[in-house]
Amino acid sequence: MSTATGSKEGGEPVEALGINHTLVAQIINFVILLIFLRLVVYKPIVNILEQRQQYIANNVAAAEEERKQAEALRQQYLAEMQKAREEAQAIIQQATKAGEDKAQEIVEAARAEAQRLKESALEEIAREKEKAVAELRDQVASLSILVAQKIINQTITPEIQHGLVQEFIKEAGDLPC
């Protein structure tokens, strides 16, 4: 049943087909290995790759979100700084205006005080003038009586002197000064 050429019972030689049993076994083993890898290893590797891809996508999205938040914060800070500058400028303007108003108030008070002092001084001058005029009248009256006494060469009694002084004062008061 077997021949030296290695034929099969059907009459065809195995070598004539050119099939090597080792090669067939290796192909079968390779196919089994592929099926095994596909069933056992492929799904976990695909899952790991998908998870890694999702992790990277999440990190990119989170980084973009953080960048947007940082930009929003930057814009908010810039707006707040601008508002603070405007408020500071308004405060400076208010302080300047208040200072100018206070200075004007002080100047007005000084003018009013100067006017009051001027009026007071003028009143004091008028009183002193009246006092000086009254003293001058008394002195002129006394001197006039002495001159008149010497001219008349008579003694004047205090009653006559008083009457003459009153008459002189009356006449002197009617004169323009």
Coordinates of N, CA, C and O in Angstrom, one line a residue:
M1 N 0.8 -1.2 0.0 CA 0.0 0.0 0.0 C 0.8 1.2 0.0 O 0.4 2.2 -0.5
S2 N 1.9 1.2 0.5 CA 2.7 2.4 0.4 C 3.8 2.2 -0.6 O 4.4 1.1 -0.7
T3 N 4.2 3.1 -1.3 CA 5.2 3.0 -2.3 C 6.4 3.8 -1.9 O 6.3 4.6 -1.0
A4 N 7.5 3.6 -2.7 CA 8.7 4.4 -2.4 C 8.5 5.8 -2.7 O 9.2 6.7 -2.2
T5 N 7.6 6.1 -3.6 CA 7.4 7.5 -4.0 C 6.5 8.2 -3.0 O 6.3 9.4 -3.1
G6 N 5.9 7.5 -2.1 CA 5.0 8.1 -1.1 C 3.7 8.5 -1.6 O 3.3 9.6 -1.5
S7 N 3.0 7.5 -2.2 CA 1.7 7.8 -2.7 C 0.6 7.5 -1.7 O 0.8 6.8 -0.8
K8 N -0.5 8.0 -1.9 CA -1.7 7.8 -1.1 C -2.5 6.7 -1.6 O -2.3 6.3 -2.8
E9 N -3.5 6.4 -0.9 CA -4.4 5.3 -1.4 C -5.2 5.7 -2.6 O -5.5 4.9 -3.4
G10 N -5.4 6.9 -2.8 CA -6.1 7.4 -4.0 C -5.2 7.4 -5.2 O -5.7 7.6 -6.3
G11 N -4.0 7.2 -5.0 CA -3.1 7.1 -6.1 C -2.4 8.4 -6.4 O -1.5 8.4 -7.3
E12 N -2.5 9.5 -5.7 CA -1.8 10.7 -6.0 C -0.7 10.9 -5.0 O -0.9 10.8 -3.8
P13 N 0.4 11.3 -5.5 CA 1.5 11.5 -4.5 C 1.4 12.8 -3.8 O 1.0 13.8 -4.4
V14 N 1.8 12.9 -2.6 CA 1.7 14.1 -1.7 C 2.8 15.1 -2.2 O 2.6 16.3 -2.2
E15 N 3.9 14.6 -2.6 CA 4.9 15.5 -3.0 C 4.6 16.1 -4.4 O 5.1 17.2 -4.7
A16 N 3.8 15.4 -5.1 CA 3.5 15.9 -6.4 C 2.7 17.2 -6.3 O 2.7 18.1 -7.1
L17 N 1.9 17.3 -5.2 CA 1.1 18.6 -5.0 C 2.0 19.7 -4.5 O 1.7 20.8 -4.5
G18 N 3.1 19.4 -3.9 CA 4.1 20.4 -3.4 C 3.6 20.9 -2.0 O 4.0 22.1 -1.7
I19 N 2.8 20.2 -1.3 CA 2.4 20.6 0.0 C 3.3 20.1 1.1 O 3.6 18.9 1.1
N20 N 3.7 20.9 1.9 CA 4.6 20.6 3.0 C 3.8 20.6 4.3 O 3.1 21.6 4.6
H21 N 3.8 19.4 5.0 CA 2.9 19.3 6.2 C 3.3 20.4 7.3 O 2.5 20.9 8.0
T22 N 4.5 20.7 7.4 CA 5.0 21.7 8.4 C 4.4 23.0 8.0 O 4.0 23.8 8.9
L23 N 4.5 23.3 6.8 CA 3.9 24.6 6.3 C 2.5 24.7 6.6 O 1.9 25.7 7.1
V24 N 1.7 23.7 6.3 CA 0.3 23.6 6.6 C 0.0 23.8 8.1 O -0.9 24.5 8.5
A25 N 0.8 23.1 8.9 CA 0.7 23.1 10.3 C 0.9 24.6 10.8 O 0.2 25.1 11.7
Q26 N 1.9 25.2 10.2 CA 2.3 26.6 10.6 C 1.2 27.5 10.2 O 0.8 28.4 10.9
I27 N 0.6 27.3 9.1 CA -0.5 28.2 8.6 C -1.7 28.0 9.5 O -2.4 29.0 9.9
I28 N -2.0 26.7 9.8 CA -3.1 26.5 10.7 C -2.9 27.1 12.1 O -3.7 27.7 12.7
N29 N -1.6 26.9 12.6 CA -1.3 27.5 13.9 C -1.4 29.0 13.8 O -1.8 29.7 14.8
F30 N -1.0 29.6 12.7 CA -1.0 31.1 12.6 C -2.4 31.6 12.6 O -2.8 32.6 13.2
V31 N -3.3 30.9 11.9 CA -4.7 31.2 11.8 C -5.4 31.1 13.2 O -6.1 31.9 13.6
I32 N -5.0 30.0 13.9 CA -5.5 29.8 15.3 C -5.0 30.9 16.2 O -5.8 31.5 17.0
L33 N -3.7 31.3 16.0 CA -3.2 32.4 16.8 C -3.9 33.7 16.5 O -4.2 34.5 17.4
L34 N -4.2 33.9 15.2 CA -4.9 35.2 14.8 C -6.3 35.2 15.5 O -6.8 36.2 16.0
I35 N -7.0 34.0 15.4 CA -8.3 33.9 16.0 C -8.2 34.1 17.5 O -9.0 34.9 18.1
F36 N -7.2 33.5 18.1 CA -7.1 33.7 19.5 C -6.8 35.1 19.9 O -7.3 35.7 20.8
L37 N -5.8 35.7 19.1 CA -5.5 37.2 19.4 C -6.7 38.1 19.2 O -6.9 39.0 19.9
R38 N -7.5 37.7 18.1 CA -8.7 38.5 17.9 C -9.7 38.4 19.0 O -10.3 39.4 19.4
L39 N -9.9 37.2 19.5 CA -10.8 37.0 20.6 C -10.3 37.5 21.9 O -11.1 38.0 22.7
V40 N -9.1 37.3 22.2 CA -8.6 37.5 23.6 C -7.9 38.9 23.7 O -8.1 39.6 24.6
V41 N -7.0 39.3 22.7 CA -6.2 40.4 22.9 C -6.7 41.6 22.1 O -6.5 42.8 22.6
Y42 N -7.3 41.5 21.0 CA -7.7 42.6 20.1 C -8.7 43.6 20.9 O -8.5 44.8 20.8
K43 N -9.7 43.0 21.5 CA -10.7 43.8 22.1 C -10.1 44.7 23.3 O -10.4 45.9 23.4
P44 N -9.3 44.0 24.2 CA -8.7 44.9 25.2 C -7.8 45.9 24.7 O -7.7 47.1 25.2
I45 N -7.0 45.6 23.6 CA -6.1 46.6 23.0 C -6.9 47.7 22.4 O -6.6 48.9 22.6
V46 N -8.0 47.4 21.7 CA -8.8 48.4 21.1 C -9.5 49.2 22.2 O -9.5 50.5 22.1
N47 N -9.9 48.6 23.3 CA -10.5 49.4 24.4 C -9.5 50.3 25.0 O -9.8 51.5 25.3
I48 N -8.2 49.8 25.2 CA -7.2 50.6 25.8 C -6.9 51.8 24.8 O -6.7 53.0 25.3
L49 N -6.8 51.5 23.5 CA -6.5 52.6 22.6 C -7.7 53.6 22.6 O -7.5 54.9 22.5
E50 N -8.9 53.2 22.6 CA -10.1 54.1 22.7 C -10.1 54.9 24.0 O -10.3 56.1 24.0
Q51 N -9.8 54.2 25.1 CA -9.7 55.0 26.4 C -8.6 56.0 26.3 O -8.8 57.1 26.8
R52 N -7.4 55.6 25.7 CA -6.3 56.6 25.6 C -6.7 57.8 24.7 O -6.4 58.9 25.0
Q53 N -7.4 57.5 23.6 CA -7.8 58.5 22.7 C -8.8 59.4 23.4 O -8.8 60.7 23.3
Q54 N -9.8 58.8 24.2 CA -10.8 59.6 24.9 C -10.1 60.4 26.0 O -10.4 61.6 26.2
Y55 N -9.1 59.9 26.7 CA -8.3 60.6 27.7 C -7.6 61.8 27.1 O -7.7 62.9 27.6
I56 N -7.0 61.6 25.9 CA -6.3 62.7 25.3 C -7.3 63.8 24.8 O -7.1 65.0 25.0
A57 N -8.4 63.3 24.3 CA -9.5 64.3 23.8 C -10.0 65.1 25.0 O -10.2 66.3 24.9
N58 N -10.2 64.4 26.1 CA -10.7 65.1 27.3 C -9.7 66.1 27.8 O -10.0 67.2 28.3
N59 N -8.4 65.7 27.8 CA -7.4 66.6 28.2 C -7.3 67.9 27.3 O -7.1 69.0 27.8
V60 N -7.4 67.6 26.1 CA -7.4 68.7 25.1 C -8.6 69.6 25.3 O -8.5 70.9 25.4
A61 N -9.8 69.0 25.5 CA -11.0 69.8 25.8 C -10.8 70.6 27.1 O -11.2 71.8 27.2
A62 N -10.3 69.9 28.1 CA -10.1 70.6 29.4 C -9.1 71.7 29.3 O -9.3 72.8 29.9
A63 N -8.1 71.5 28.6 CA -7.1 72.6 28.4 C -7.7 73.8 27.6 O -7.5 74.9 28.0
E64 N -8.5 73.5 26.6 CA -9.2 74.6 25.9 C -10.2 75.3 26.8 O -10.2 76.5 26.7
E65 N -10.9 74.6 27.6 CA -11.8 75.2 28.5 C -11.1 76.1 29.5 O -11.5 77.2 29.8
E66 N -10.0 75.6 30.1 CA -9.2 76.3 31.0 C -8.6 77.6 30.3 O -8.5 78.7 30.9
R67 N -8.2 77.5 29.1 CA -7.7 78.6 28.3 C -8.8 79.7 28.2 O -8.6 80.9 28.3
K68 N -10.0 79.2 27.8 CA -11.2 80.1 27.7 C -11.5 80.8 29.0 O -11.7 82.0 29.1
Q69 N -11.4 80.0 30.1 CA -11.7 80.6 31.5 C -10.6 81.6 31.8 O -10.9 82.7 32.4
A70 N -9.3 81.3 31.5 CA -8.2 82.2 31.8 C -8.4 83.5 31.0 O -8.2 84.6 31.5
E71 N -8.8 83.4 29.7 CA -9.1 84.5 28.9 C -10.2 85.4 29.5 O -10.2 86.6 29.5
A72 N -11.3 84.7 29.9 CA -12.4 85.4 30.5 C -12.0 86.1 31.8 O -12.3 87.3 32.0
L73 N -11.2 85.4 32.6 CA -10.6 86.1 33.8 C -9.8 87.3 33.5 O -9.8 88.3 34.1
R74 N -8.9 87.1 32.4 CA -8.1 88.2 32.0 C -8.9 89.4 31.6 O -8.6 90.6 32.0
Q75 N -10.0 89.1 30.8 CA -10.9 90.2 30.4 C -11.6 90.9 31.6 O -11.7 92.1 31.6
Q76 N -12.0 90.0 32.5 CA -12.6 90.6 33.7 C -11.7 91.4 34.5 O -12.0 92.5 34.9
Y77 N -10.4 91.0 34.7 CA -9.4 91.8 35.4 C -9.1 93.1 34.7 O -9.0 94.1 35.3
L78 N -9.0 93.0 33.4 CA -8.8 94.2 32.6 C -10.0 95.2 32.8 O -9.7 96.4 32.9
A79 N -11.2 94.7 32.7 CA -12.3 95.6 32.9 C -12.4 96.2 34.3 O -12.6 97.3 34.5
E80 N -12.0 95.3 35.3 CA -12.0 95.8 36.7 C -10.9 96.9 36.9 O -11.1 97.9 37.6
M81 N -9.8 96.7 36.2 CA -8.7 97.6 36.3 C -9.1 99.0 35.7 O -8.8 100.0 36.2
Q82 N -9.8 98.9 34.5 CA -10.2 100.1 33.9 C -11.3 100.8 34.7 O -11.2 102.0 34.9
K83 N -12.1 100.0 35.4 CA -13.1 100.6 36.2 C -12.5 101.3 37.4 O -12.8 102.4 37.8
A84 N -11.4 100.6 38.0 CA -10.7 101.2 39.1 C -10.0 102.5 38.7 O -10.0 103.5 39.4
R85 N -9.4 102.5 37.5 CA -8.8 103.7 37.0 C -9.8 104.9 36.9 O -9.5 106.0 37.2
E86 N -11.0 104.5 36.3 CA -12.0 105.5 36.1 C -12.5 106.1 37.5 O -12.7 107.3 37.7
E87 N -12.6 105.2 38.5 CA -13.0 105.6 39.8 C -12.0 106.5 40.4 O -12.3 107.5 41.1
A88 N -10.7 106.1 40.3 CA -9.6 106.9 40.8 C -9.6 108.3 40.2 O -9.4 109.3 40.9
Q89 N -9.8 108.3 38.9 CA -9.8 109.6 38.2 C -11.0 110.5 38.7 O -10.9 111.7 38.9
A90 N -12.2 109.8 38.9 CA -13.3 110.6 39.4 C -13.0 111.1 40.8 O -13.4 112.2 41.2
I91 N -12.4 110.3 41.7 CA -12.0 110.7 43.0 C -11.1 111.8 43.0 O -11.2 112.8 43.7
I92 N -10.1 111.8 42.1 CA -9.1 112.9 42.0 C -9.8 114.1 41.5 O -9.6 115.2 42.1
Q93 N -10.8 114.0 40.6 CA -11.5 115.2 40.1 C -12.4 115.8 41.2 O -12.4 117.0 41.4
Q94 N -13.0 114.9 42.0 CA -13.8 115.4 43.1 C -13.0 116.1 44.2 O -13.3 117.1 44.7
A95 N -11.8 115.5 44.5 CA -10.9 116.1 45.4 C -10.4 117.4 45.0 O -10.3 118.4 45.7
T96 N -10.1 117.5 43.7 CA -9.6 118.8 43.1 C -10.7 119.8 43.2 O -10.5 121.0 43.6
K97 N -11.9 119.4 42.8 CA -13.1 120.4 42.9 C -13.3 120.8 44.3 O -13.5 122.0 44.6
A98 N -13.3 119.8 45.3 CA -13.5 120.2 46.7 C -12.4 121.1 47.2 O -12.7 122.1 47.9
G99 N -11.2 120.9 46.7 CA -10.1 121.8 47.1 C -10.3 123.2 46.6 O -10.1 124.2 47.3
E100 N -10.7 123.2 45.3 CA -10.9 124.5 44.7 C -12.1 125.2 45.4 O -12.0 126.4 45.7
D101 N -13.2 124.5 45.7 CA -14.3 125.1 46.4 C -13.9 125.6 47.8 O -14.3 126.7 48.2
K102 N -13.1 124.8 48.5 CA -12.6 125.2 49.8 C -11.7 126.4 49.7 O -11.8 127.3 50.5
A103 N -10.8 126.5 48.7 CA -10.0 127.6 48.5 C -10.8 128.9 48.2 O -10.6 129.9 48.8
Q104 N -11.9 128.7 47.4 CA -12.8 129.8 47.1 C -13.5 130.3 48.4 O -13.7 131.5 48.6
E105 N -13.9 129.3 49.1 CA -14.6 129.6 50.4 C -13.7 130.4 51.3 O -14.1 131.4 52.0
I106 N -12.4 130.0 51.4 CA -11.5 130.6 52.3 C -11.2 132.1 51.8 O -11.1 133.0 52.6
V107 N -11.1 132.2 50.5 CA -10.9 133.6 49.9 C -12.1 134.5 50.2 O -11.9 135.6 50.6
E108 N -13.3 133.9 50.0 CA -14.5 134.7 50.3 C -14.5 135.1 51.8 O -14.9 136.2 52.2
A109 N -14.2 134.1 52.7 CA -14.2 134.4 54.1 C -13.2 135.5 54.4 O -13.4 136.4 55.2
A110 N -12.0 135.4 53.8 CA -11.0 136.4 54.0 C -11.4 137.8 53.5 O -11.2 138.8 54.2
R111 N -12.1 137.8 52.4 CA -12.6 139.1 51.9 C -13.7 139.7 52.8 O -13.7 140.9 53.1
A112 N -14.5 138.8 53.3 CA -15.6 139.3 54.2 C -14.9 139.8 55.5 O -15.4 140.8 56.1
E113 N -13.9 139.1 56.0 CA -13.2 139.5 57.2 C -12.5 140.9 57.0 O -12.5 141.8 57.8
A114 N -11.9 141.0 55.8 CA -11.2 142.3 55.5 C -12.2 143.4 55.4 O -12.0 144.5 55.9
Q115 N -13.4 143.1 54.8 CA -14.4 144.2 54.7 C -14.9 144.5 56.1 O -15.1 145.7 56.4
R116 N -15.1 143.5 57.0 CA -15.6 143.8 58.3 C -14.5 144.6 59.1 O -14.9 145.6 59.8
L117 N -13.3 144.2 58.9 CA -12.2 145.0 59.6 C -12.1 146.4 59.1 O -11.9 147.4 59.8
K118 N -12.3 146.6 57.8 CA -12.3 147.9 57.1 C -13.4 148.8 57.7 O -13.2 149.9 58.1
E119 N -14.6 148.2 57.8 CA -15.8 148.9 58.3 C -15.6 149.3 59.8 O -15.9 150.4 60.2
S120 N -15.0 148.3 60.5 CA -14.8 148.6 61.9 C -13.7 149.7 62.1 O -13.9 150.6 62.9
A121 N -12.7 149.7 61.2 CA -11.7 150.7 61.3 C -12.3 152.0 60.9 O -12.0 153.1 61.6
L122 N -13.1 152.1 59.9 CA -13.8 153.3 59.5 C -14.7 153.9 60.6 O -14.7 155.1 60.9
E123 N -15.4 153.0 61.3 CA -16.2 153.4 62.4 C -15.4 154.0 63.6 O -15.7 155.0 64.2
E124 N -14.2 153.3 63.8 CA -13.3 153.7 64.9 C -12.7 155.1 64.5 O -12.6 156.0 65.4
I125 N -12.4 155.3 63.2 CA -11.9 156.5 62.8 C -12.9 157.6 63.0 O -12.6 158.7 63.4
A126 N -14.2 157.3 62.6 CA -15.2 158.3 62.8 C -15.4 158.7 64.2 O -15.6 159.9 64.6
R127 N -15.4 157.7 65.1 CA -15.5 158.0 66.6 C -14.4 158.8 67.1 O -14.6 159.8 67.8
E128 N -13.2 158.4 66.6 CA -12.0 159.2 67.0 C -12.0 160.6 66.5 O -11.7 161.6 67.2
K129 N -12.5 160.8 65.3 CA -12.7 162.1 64.7 C -13.7 163.0 65.5 O -13.4 164.1 65.8
E130 N -14.8 162.3 65.8 CA -15.8 163.1 66.6 C -15.2 163.5 68.0 O -15.5 164.6 68.4
K131 N -14.5 162.5 68.5 CA -13.9 162.8 69.8 C -12.9 163.9 69.7 O -12.8 164.9 70.6
A132 N -12.0 163.9 68.7 CA -11.0 164.9 68.5 C -11.7 166.3 68.2 O -11.3 167.3 68.7
V133 N -12.8 166.3 67.4 CA -13.5 167.5 67.1 C -14.1 168.1 68.4 O -14.0 169.3 68.7
A134 N -14.7 167.2 69.2 CA -15.2 167.7 70.5 C -14.2 168.2 71.4 O -14.4 169.3 72.0
E135 N -13.0 167.6 71.5 CA -11.9 168.1 72.3 C -11.4 169.4 71.7 O -11.1 170.4 72.5
L136 N -11.3 169.5 70.4 CA -10.8 170.7 69.8 C -11.8 171.9 70.0 O -11.4 173.0 70.3
R137 N -13.1 171.6 70.0 CA -14.1 172.6 70.3 C -13.9 173.1 71.8 O -14.0 174.3 72.0
D138 N -13.7 172.2 72.7 CA -13.5 172.6 74.1 C -12.3 173.4 74.2 O -12.3 174.5 74.9
Q139 N -11.2 173.0 73.5 CA -10.0 173.8 73.6 C -10.2 175.2 73.0 O -9.7 176.2 73.5
V140 N -10.8 175.2 71.8 CA -11.0 176.5 71.1 C -11.9 177.4 72.0 O -11.7 178.6 72.1
A141 N -12.9 176.8 72.6 CA -13.8 177.6 73.4 C -13.0 178.1 74.6 O -13.2 179.3 75.0
S142 N -12.2 177.3 75.2 CA -11.4 177.8 76.4 C -10.5 178.9 76.0 O -10.3 179.9 76.6
L143 N -9.8 178.7 74.8 CA -8.9 179.7 74.3 C -9.6 181.0 74.0 O -9.1 182.1 74.2
S144 N -10.8 180.8 73.3 CA -11.6 182.0 73.0 C -12.0 182.8 74.2 O -11.9 184.0 74.2
I145 N -12.3 182.1 75.2 CA -12.7 182.8 76.4 C -11.6 183.5 77.0 O -11.7 184.7 77.5
L146 N -10.4 182.9 77.0 CA -9.2 183.5 77.6 C -8.9 184.8 76.8 O -8.5 185.8 77.3
V147 N -8.9 184.6 75.5 CA -8.6 185.8 74.6 C -9.7 186.9 74.9 O -9.4 188.1 75.0
A148 N -10.9 186.5 74.9 CA -12.0 187.4 75.1 C -11.8 188.1 76.5 O -12.1 189.3 76.7
Q149 N -11.4 187.3 77.5 CA -11.2 187.9 78.8 C -10.1 188.9 78.8 O -10.2 190.0 79.5
K150 N -9.1 188.6 78.1 CA -8.0 189.6 78.1 C -8.4 190.8 77.3 O -8.0 191.9 77.6
I151 N -9.2 190.6 76.3 CA -9.7 191.8 75.5 C -10.6 192.6 76.3 O -10.5 193.8 76.4
I152 N -11.5 192.0 76.9 CA -12.5 192.7 77.7 C -11.9 193.2 79.0 O -12.3 194.2 79.6
N153 N -11.0 192.5 79.4 CA -10.3 192.7 80.7 C -11.3 192.7 81.8 O -11.3 193.6 82.7
Q154 N -12.1 191.8 81.9 CA -13.0 191.7 82.9 C -13.0 190.3 83.4 O -12.7 189.4 82.7
T155 N -13.5 190.0 84.5 CA -13.6 188.7 85.0 C -15.0 188.1 84.6 O -16.0 188.7 84.8
I156 N -14.8 186.9 84.1 CA -16.0 186.2 83.7 C -16.3 185.1 84.8 O -15.5 184.4 85.2
T157 N -17.5 185.1 85.2 CA -18.0 184.1 86.2 C -18.2 182.8 85.5 O -18.4 182.7 84.2
P158 N -18.1 181.7 86.2 CA -18.3 180.4 85.6 C -19.7 180.3 84.9 O -19.7 179.6 83.9
E159 N -20.7 180.9 85.3 CA -22.0 180.9 84.6 C -21.9 181.5 83.3 O -22.4 181.1 82.3
I160 N -21.2 182.7 83.2 CA -21.1 183.4 82.0 C -20.2 182.6 81.0 O -20.5 182.5 79.8
Q161 N -19.1 182.0 81.6 CA -18.2 181.2 80.8 C -19.0 180.0 80.2 O -18.8 179.7 79.0
H162 N -19.7 179.4 81.0 CA -20.5 178.2 80.5 C -21.4 178.6 79.4 O -21.6 177.9 78.4
G163 N -22.1 179.7 79.5 CA -23.0 180.2 78.5 C -22.3 180.5 77.2 O -22.8 180.2 76.1
L164 N -21.1 181.2 77.3 CA -20.4 181.5 76.1 C -19.9 180.2 75.4 O -19.9 180.2 74.2
V165 N -19.4 179.3 76.2 CA -19.0 178.0 75.6 C -20.1 177.3 74.9 O -19.9 176.9 73.7
Q166 N -21.3 177.3 75.5 CA -22.4 176.6 74.8 C -22.8 177.3 73.5 O -23.1 176.7 72.5
E167 N -22.7 178.6 73.6 CA -23.1 179.4 72.4 C -22.0 179.2 71.3 O -22.3 179.0 70.1
F168 N -20.7 179.2 71.7 CA -19.7 178.9 70.7 C -19.8 177.5 70.1 O -19.6 177.4 68.9
I169 N -20.1 176.6 71.0 CA -20.2 175.2 70.4 C -21.3 175.1 69.5 O -21.2 174.5 68.4
K170 N -22.4 175.8 69.8 CA -23.6 175.8 68.9 C -23.2 176.4 67.6 O -23.5 175.9 66.5
E171 N -22.5 177.5 67.6 CA -22.1 178.2 66.3 C -21.0 177.4 65.6 O -21.1 177.3 64.4
A172 N -20.1 176.8 66.3 CA -19.1 175.9 65.7 C -19.6 174.7 65.1 O -19.2 174.2 64.1
G173 N -20.7 174.1 65.7 CA -21.3 172.9 65.2 C -22.0 173.2 63.9 O -22.2 172.3 63.1
D174 N -22.5 174.4 63.7 CA -23.2 174.8 62.5 C -22.2 175.0 61.3 O -22.6 175.0 60.1
L175 N -20.9 175.2 61.6 CA -19.9 175.4 60.6 C -19.5 174.1 59.9 O -19.5 173.1 60.6
P176 N -19.3 174.1 58.6 CA -18.8 172.9 58.0 C -17.4 172.6 58.4 O -16.5 173.4 58.4
C177 N -17.1 171.3 58.6 CA -15.7 170.9 59.0 C -15.0 170.2 57.9 O -15.5 169.4 57.2

